[in-house]
Coordinates of C-alpha atoms and ligand atoms in Angstrom, one line a residue:
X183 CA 145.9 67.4 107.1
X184 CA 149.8 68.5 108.1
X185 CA 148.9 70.5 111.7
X186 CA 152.2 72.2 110.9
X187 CA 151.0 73.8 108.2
X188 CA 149.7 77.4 108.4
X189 CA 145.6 78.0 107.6
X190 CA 144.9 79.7 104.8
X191 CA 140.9 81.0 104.1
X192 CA 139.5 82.7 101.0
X193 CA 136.0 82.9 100.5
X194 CA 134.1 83.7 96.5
X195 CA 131.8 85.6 95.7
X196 CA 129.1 83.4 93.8
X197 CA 128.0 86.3 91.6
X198 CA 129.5 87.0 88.1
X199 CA 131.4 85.1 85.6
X200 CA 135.2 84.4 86.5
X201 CA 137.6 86.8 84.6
X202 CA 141.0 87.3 84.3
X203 CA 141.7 89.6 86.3
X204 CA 140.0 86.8 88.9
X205 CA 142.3 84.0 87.8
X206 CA 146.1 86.2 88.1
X207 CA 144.6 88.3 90.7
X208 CA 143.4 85.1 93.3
X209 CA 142.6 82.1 91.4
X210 CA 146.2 81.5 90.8
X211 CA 147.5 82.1 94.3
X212 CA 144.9 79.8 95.6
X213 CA 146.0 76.9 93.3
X214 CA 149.8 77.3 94.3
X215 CA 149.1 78.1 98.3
X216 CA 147.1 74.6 98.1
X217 CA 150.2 72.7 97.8
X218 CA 152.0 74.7 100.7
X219 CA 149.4 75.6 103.6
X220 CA 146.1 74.2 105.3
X221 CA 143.5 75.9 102.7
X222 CA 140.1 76.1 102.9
X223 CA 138.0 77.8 100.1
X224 CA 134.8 78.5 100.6
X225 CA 131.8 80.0 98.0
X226 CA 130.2 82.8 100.1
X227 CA 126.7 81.6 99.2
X228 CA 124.9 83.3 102.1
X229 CA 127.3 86.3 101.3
X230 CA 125.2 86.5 98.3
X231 CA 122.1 86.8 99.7
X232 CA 122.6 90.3 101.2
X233 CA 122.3 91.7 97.8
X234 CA 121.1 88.9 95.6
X235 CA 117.7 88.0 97.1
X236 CA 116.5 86.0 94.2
X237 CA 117.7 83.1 94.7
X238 CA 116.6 81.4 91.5
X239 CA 119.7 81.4 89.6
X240 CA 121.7 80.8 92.9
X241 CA 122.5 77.1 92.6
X242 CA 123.7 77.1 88.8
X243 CA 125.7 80.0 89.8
X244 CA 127.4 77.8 92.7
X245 CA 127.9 75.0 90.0
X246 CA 129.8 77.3 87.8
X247 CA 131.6 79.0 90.6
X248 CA 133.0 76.1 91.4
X249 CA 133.3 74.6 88.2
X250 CA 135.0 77.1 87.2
X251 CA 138.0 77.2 90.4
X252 CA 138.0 73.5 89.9
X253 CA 139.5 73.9 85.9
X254 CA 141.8 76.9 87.1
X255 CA 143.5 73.8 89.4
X256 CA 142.4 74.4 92.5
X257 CA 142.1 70.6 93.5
X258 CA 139.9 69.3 96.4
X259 CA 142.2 66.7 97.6
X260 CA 144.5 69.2 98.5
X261 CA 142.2 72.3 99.8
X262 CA 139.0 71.7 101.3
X263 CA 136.7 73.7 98.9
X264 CA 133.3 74.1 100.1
X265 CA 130.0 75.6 100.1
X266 CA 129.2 78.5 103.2
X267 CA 125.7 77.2 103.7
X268 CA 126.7 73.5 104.3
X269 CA 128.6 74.9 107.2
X270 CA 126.0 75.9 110.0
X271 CA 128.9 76.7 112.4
X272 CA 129.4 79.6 110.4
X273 CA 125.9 80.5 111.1
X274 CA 126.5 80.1 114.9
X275 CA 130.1 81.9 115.0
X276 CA 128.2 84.9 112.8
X277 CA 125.8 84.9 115.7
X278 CA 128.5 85.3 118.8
X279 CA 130.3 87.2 117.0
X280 CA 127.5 89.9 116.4
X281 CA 127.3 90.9 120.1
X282 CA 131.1 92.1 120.0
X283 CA 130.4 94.4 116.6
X284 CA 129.2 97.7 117.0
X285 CA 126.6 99.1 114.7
X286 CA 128.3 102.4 114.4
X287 CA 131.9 100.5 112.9
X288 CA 129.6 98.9 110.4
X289 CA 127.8 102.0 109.5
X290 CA 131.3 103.3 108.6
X291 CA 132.1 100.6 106.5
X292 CA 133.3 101.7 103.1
X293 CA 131.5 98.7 101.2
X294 CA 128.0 99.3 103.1
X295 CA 127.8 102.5 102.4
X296 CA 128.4 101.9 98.3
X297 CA 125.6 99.5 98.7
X298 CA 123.3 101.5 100.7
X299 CA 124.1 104.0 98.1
X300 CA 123.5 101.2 94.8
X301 CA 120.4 99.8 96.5
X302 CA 119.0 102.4 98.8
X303 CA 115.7 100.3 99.3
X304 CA 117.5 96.9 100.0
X305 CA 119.3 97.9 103.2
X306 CA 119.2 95.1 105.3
X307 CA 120.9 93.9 108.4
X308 CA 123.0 91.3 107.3
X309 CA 124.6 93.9 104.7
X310 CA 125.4 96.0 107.6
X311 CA 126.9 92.8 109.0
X312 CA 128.5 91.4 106.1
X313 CA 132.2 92.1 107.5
X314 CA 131.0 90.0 110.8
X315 CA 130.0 86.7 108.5
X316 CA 133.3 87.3 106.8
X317 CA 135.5 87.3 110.1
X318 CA 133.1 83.8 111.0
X319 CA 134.1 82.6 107.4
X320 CA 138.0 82.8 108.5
X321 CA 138.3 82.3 112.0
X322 CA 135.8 79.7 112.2
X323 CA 139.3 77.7 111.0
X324 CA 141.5 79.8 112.9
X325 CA 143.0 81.2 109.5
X326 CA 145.5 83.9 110.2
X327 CA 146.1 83.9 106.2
X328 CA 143.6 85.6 103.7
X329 CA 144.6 85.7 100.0
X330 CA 142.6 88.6 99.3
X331 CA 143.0 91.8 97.2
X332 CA 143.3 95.4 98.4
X333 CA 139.4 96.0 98.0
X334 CA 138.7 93.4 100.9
X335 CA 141.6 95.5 103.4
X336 CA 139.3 97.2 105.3
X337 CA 136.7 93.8 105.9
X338 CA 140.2 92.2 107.3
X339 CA 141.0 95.3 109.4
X340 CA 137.7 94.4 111.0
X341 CA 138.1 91.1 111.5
X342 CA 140.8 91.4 113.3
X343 CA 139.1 94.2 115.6
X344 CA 136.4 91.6 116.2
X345 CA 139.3 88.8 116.8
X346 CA 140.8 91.4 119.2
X347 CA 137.9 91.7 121.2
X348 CA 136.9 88.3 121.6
X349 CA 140.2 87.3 122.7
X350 CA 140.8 90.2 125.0
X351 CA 137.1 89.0 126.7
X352 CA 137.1 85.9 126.2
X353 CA 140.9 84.5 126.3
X354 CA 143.0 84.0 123.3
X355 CA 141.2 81.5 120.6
X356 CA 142.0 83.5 117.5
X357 CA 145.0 84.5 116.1
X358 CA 144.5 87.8 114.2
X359 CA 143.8 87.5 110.4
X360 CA 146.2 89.3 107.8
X361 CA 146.1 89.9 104.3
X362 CA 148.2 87.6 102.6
X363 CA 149.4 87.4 98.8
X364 CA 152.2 85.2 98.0
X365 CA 154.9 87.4 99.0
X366 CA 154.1 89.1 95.5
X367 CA 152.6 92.3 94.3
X368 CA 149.2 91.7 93.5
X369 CA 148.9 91.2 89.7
X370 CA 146.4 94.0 88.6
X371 CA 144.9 92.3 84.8
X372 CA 144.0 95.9 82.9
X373 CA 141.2 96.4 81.3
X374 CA 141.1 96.2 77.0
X375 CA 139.7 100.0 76.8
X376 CA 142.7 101.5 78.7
X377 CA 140.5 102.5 81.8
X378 CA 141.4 101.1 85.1
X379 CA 141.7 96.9 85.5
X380 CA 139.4 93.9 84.5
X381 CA 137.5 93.3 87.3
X382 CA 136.2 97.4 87.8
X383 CA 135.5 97.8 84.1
X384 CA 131.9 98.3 83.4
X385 CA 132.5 97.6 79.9
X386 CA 132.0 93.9 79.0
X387 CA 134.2 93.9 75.6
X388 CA 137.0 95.6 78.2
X389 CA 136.9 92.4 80.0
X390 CA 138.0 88.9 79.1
X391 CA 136.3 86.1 81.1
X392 CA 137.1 82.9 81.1
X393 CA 133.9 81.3 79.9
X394 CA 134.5 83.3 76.3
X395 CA 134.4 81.5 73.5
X396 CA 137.5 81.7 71.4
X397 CA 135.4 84.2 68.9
X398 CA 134.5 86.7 71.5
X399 CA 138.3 86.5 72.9
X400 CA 139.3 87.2 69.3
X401 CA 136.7 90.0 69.0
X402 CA 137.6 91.9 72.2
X403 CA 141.2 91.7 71.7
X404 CA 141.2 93.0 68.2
X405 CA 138.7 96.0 69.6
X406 CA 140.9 97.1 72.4
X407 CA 141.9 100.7 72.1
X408 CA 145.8 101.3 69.9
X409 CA 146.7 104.2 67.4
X410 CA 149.3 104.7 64.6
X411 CA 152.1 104.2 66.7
X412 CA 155.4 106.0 67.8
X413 CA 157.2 108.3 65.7
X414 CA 160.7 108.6 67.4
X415 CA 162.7 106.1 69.2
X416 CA 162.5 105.6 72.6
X417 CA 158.9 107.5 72.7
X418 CA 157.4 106.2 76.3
X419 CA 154.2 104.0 75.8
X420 CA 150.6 105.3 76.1
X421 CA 148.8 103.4 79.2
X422 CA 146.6 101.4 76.4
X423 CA 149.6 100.6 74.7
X424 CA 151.4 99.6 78.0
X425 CA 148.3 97.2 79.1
X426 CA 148.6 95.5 75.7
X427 CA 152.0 94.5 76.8
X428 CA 151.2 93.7 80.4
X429 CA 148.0 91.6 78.7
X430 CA 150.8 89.5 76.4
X431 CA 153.2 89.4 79.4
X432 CA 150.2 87.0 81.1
X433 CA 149.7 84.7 78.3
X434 CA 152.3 84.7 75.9
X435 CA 156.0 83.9 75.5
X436 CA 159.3 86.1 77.1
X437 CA 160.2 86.0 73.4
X438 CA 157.1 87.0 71.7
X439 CA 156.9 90.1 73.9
X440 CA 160.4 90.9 73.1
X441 CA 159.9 90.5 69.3
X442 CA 156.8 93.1 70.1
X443 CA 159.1 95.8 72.3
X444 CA 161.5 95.7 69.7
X445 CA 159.3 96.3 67.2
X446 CA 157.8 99.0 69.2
X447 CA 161.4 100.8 70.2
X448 CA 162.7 100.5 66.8
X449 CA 159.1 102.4 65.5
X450 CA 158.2 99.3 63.7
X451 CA 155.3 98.3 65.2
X452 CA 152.5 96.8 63.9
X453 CA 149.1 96.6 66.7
X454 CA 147.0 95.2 64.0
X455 CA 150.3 92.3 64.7
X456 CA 150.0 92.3 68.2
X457 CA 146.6 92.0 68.6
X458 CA 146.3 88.9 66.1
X459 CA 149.4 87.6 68.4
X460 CA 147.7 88.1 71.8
X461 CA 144.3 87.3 70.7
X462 CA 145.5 83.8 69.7
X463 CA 147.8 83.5 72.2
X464 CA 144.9 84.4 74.8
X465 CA 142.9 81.7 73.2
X466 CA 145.3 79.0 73.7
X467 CA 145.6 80.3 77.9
X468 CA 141.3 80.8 78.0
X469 CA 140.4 78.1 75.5
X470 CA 141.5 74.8 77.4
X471 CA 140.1 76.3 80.9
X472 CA 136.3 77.4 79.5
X473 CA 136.3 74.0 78.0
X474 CA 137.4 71.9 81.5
X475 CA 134.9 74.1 83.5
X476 CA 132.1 73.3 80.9
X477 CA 132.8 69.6 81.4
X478 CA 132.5 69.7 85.1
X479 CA 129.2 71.8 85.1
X480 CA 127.8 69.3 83.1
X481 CA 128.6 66.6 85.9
X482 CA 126.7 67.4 88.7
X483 CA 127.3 64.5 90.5
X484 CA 130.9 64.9 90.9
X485 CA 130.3 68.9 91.8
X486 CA 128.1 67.1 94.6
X487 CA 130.6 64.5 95.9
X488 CA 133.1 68.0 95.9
X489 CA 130.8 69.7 97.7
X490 CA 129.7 67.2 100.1
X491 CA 133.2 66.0 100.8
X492 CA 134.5 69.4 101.7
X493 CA 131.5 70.6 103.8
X494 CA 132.4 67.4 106.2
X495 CA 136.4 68.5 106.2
X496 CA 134.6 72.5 106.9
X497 CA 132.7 70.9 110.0
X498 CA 135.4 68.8 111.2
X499 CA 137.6 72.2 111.5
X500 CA 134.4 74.3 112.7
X501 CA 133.1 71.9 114.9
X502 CA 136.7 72.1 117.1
X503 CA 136.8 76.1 116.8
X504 CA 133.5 76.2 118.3
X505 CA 133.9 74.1 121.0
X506 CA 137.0 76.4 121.9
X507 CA 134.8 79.7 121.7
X508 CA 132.1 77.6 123.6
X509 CA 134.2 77.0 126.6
X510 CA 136.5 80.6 126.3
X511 CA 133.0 81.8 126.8
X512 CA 131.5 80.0 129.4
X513 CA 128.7 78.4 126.9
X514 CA 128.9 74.8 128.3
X515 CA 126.5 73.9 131.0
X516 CA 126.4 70.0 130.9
Ligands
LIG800 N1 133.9 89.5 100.8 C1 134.7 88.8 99.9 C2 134.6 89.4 98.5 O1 133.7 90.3 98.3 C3 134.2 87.3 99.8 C4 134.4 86.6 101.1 C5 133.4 86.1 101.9 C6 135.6 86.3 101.7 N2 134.0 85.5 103.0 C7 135.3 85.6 102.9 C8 137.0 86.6 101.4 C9 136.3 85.2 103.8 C10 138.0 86.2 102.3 C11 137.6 85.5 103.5 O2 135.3 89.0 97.6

């Protein structure tokens, strides 16, 4: 791996289907930083396990995870894509980095208190210190970049209060983590029932994921909220009407949308049009990527060689950062 290069770390959640809001909200970033920075992408399997107990569907959902990044492009020759369990450093780093938390920070954390509120008799201790695993997760490579979106601002904020008190006690090691997106706005996907963006909609016809078969694409699209249309020129768009474009802008031609605002300024619009338009236009985008990640989650063995290769490339990084914390803190006796 190029030294030079900067780290970049992003961890995934192994729960829940990959949508689009996913792929142009992170996916996509991850697959172009690959080719430009050190990246290491990691599936927060023990993440997981501070609201997901059951571990019975936990390995076919690491399969698809990860089936599923691998067909969006991200390619593990370039970025070392791994597995958070197969990393016991993290463990160890988790553990350190525990004595410098507070508990009174993490009770204030906006994400454990929406969880102590969702599962009030599931409030265990490593919810309360999920944001500590998560600074282990990055700095355990020294990252200092986080593709993340705005819902994971406060977890970096902490981070890099932990990062500042480790280096302030124990000498600099870390460099503090920031939020990091491409030098882009983040690309918000909206929702297909005009309410709020993919990946907060409760509805599951107001969300397209990518493991939707081309029917279901066509059925959802052709559901999604319109009405008769404007009456006068120039009349502003209604926010449905406006994430129907932003929807076509994703997937479809410059021209194709133009044809569509034209027809919209001059009046003439037809949605029952559009939607036919973006539905199969959303297919041709969806279609090719459910089918790659369906081939790969048939082939276990090559998930497994992924897997196994990255976890060494994750140790070989960990194993250095360690050492490093190991002697900033005075942990080496012999
Ligand atoms: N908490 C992140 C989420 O909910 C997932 C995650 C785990 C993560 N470890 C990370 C993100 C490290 C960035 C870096 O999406």
């Amino acid at each position: 791996m190029d030294k030079k290069k900067q780290i970049v770390m992003s961890g995934i959640r192994p729960t829940g289907f990959l949508h689009l809001g996913n792929y142009f909200g992170a996916v996509r970033n991850y697959v172009r930083l690959q080719q430009e920075y050190s990246c290491f992408f990691m599936v927060a399997d023990l993440h997981s396990l501070t609201t997901h107990p059951d571990t019975a569907l936990l390995k076919q959902q690491v399969f698809r995870v990860l089936a599923e990044n691998l067909a969006c492009g991200i390619d593990p020759e370039q970025a070392v894509l791994y597995c958070q369990s197969h990393v016991p450093e993290t463990a160890e780093l988790y553990l350190l980095l525990n004595m410098l938390a507070y508990v009174g920070e993490l009770e204030k954390t906006v994400t454990f208190k929406d969880k102590v509120r969702q599962h009030p008799d599931n409030v265990n201790a490593g919810l309360l210190t999920y944001p500590v695993l998560q600074t282990a997760d990055i700095i355990l490579h020294r990252a200092a970049l986080v593709p993340v979106g705005k819902d994971q601002e406060q977890h970096l904020e902490m981070a890099r209060n932990f990062v500042k008190r480790f280096n302030h006690r124990y000498g600099d090691v870390f460099p503090e983590p920031q939020a990091f997106n491409f030098g882009e706005e983040l690309l918000k996907v909206p929702s297909l029932d005009g309410t709020g963006k993919m990946s907060k909609s409760e509805n599951q016809y107001a969300t397209l994921y990518l493991a939707d078969n081309d029917e279901l694409i066509q059925k959802k699209i052709m559901r999604a909220k319109t009405d008769s249309g404007p009456t006068s020129p120039g009349a502003p768009k209604p926010d449905y009407i406006v994430n129907l474009f932003q929807l076509m802008k994703l997937v479809s031609t410059p021209e194709t949308v133009a044809q569509f605002e034209a027809a919209y300024d001059s009046c003439g619009i037809r949605y029952g049009d559009m939607k036919t338009q973006l539905a199969a236009d959303m297919i041709r985008f969806i279609g090719p990527i459910r089918e790659k990640a369906h081939s790969i989650q048939q082939d276990s063995d090559y998930l497994q060689k992924v897997m196994r290769n990255g976890a060494q490339k994750a140790r070989e990084s960990a194993s250095q950062t360690l050492q490093l914390v190991k002697e900033a803190m005075g942990l080496t006796y012999y």
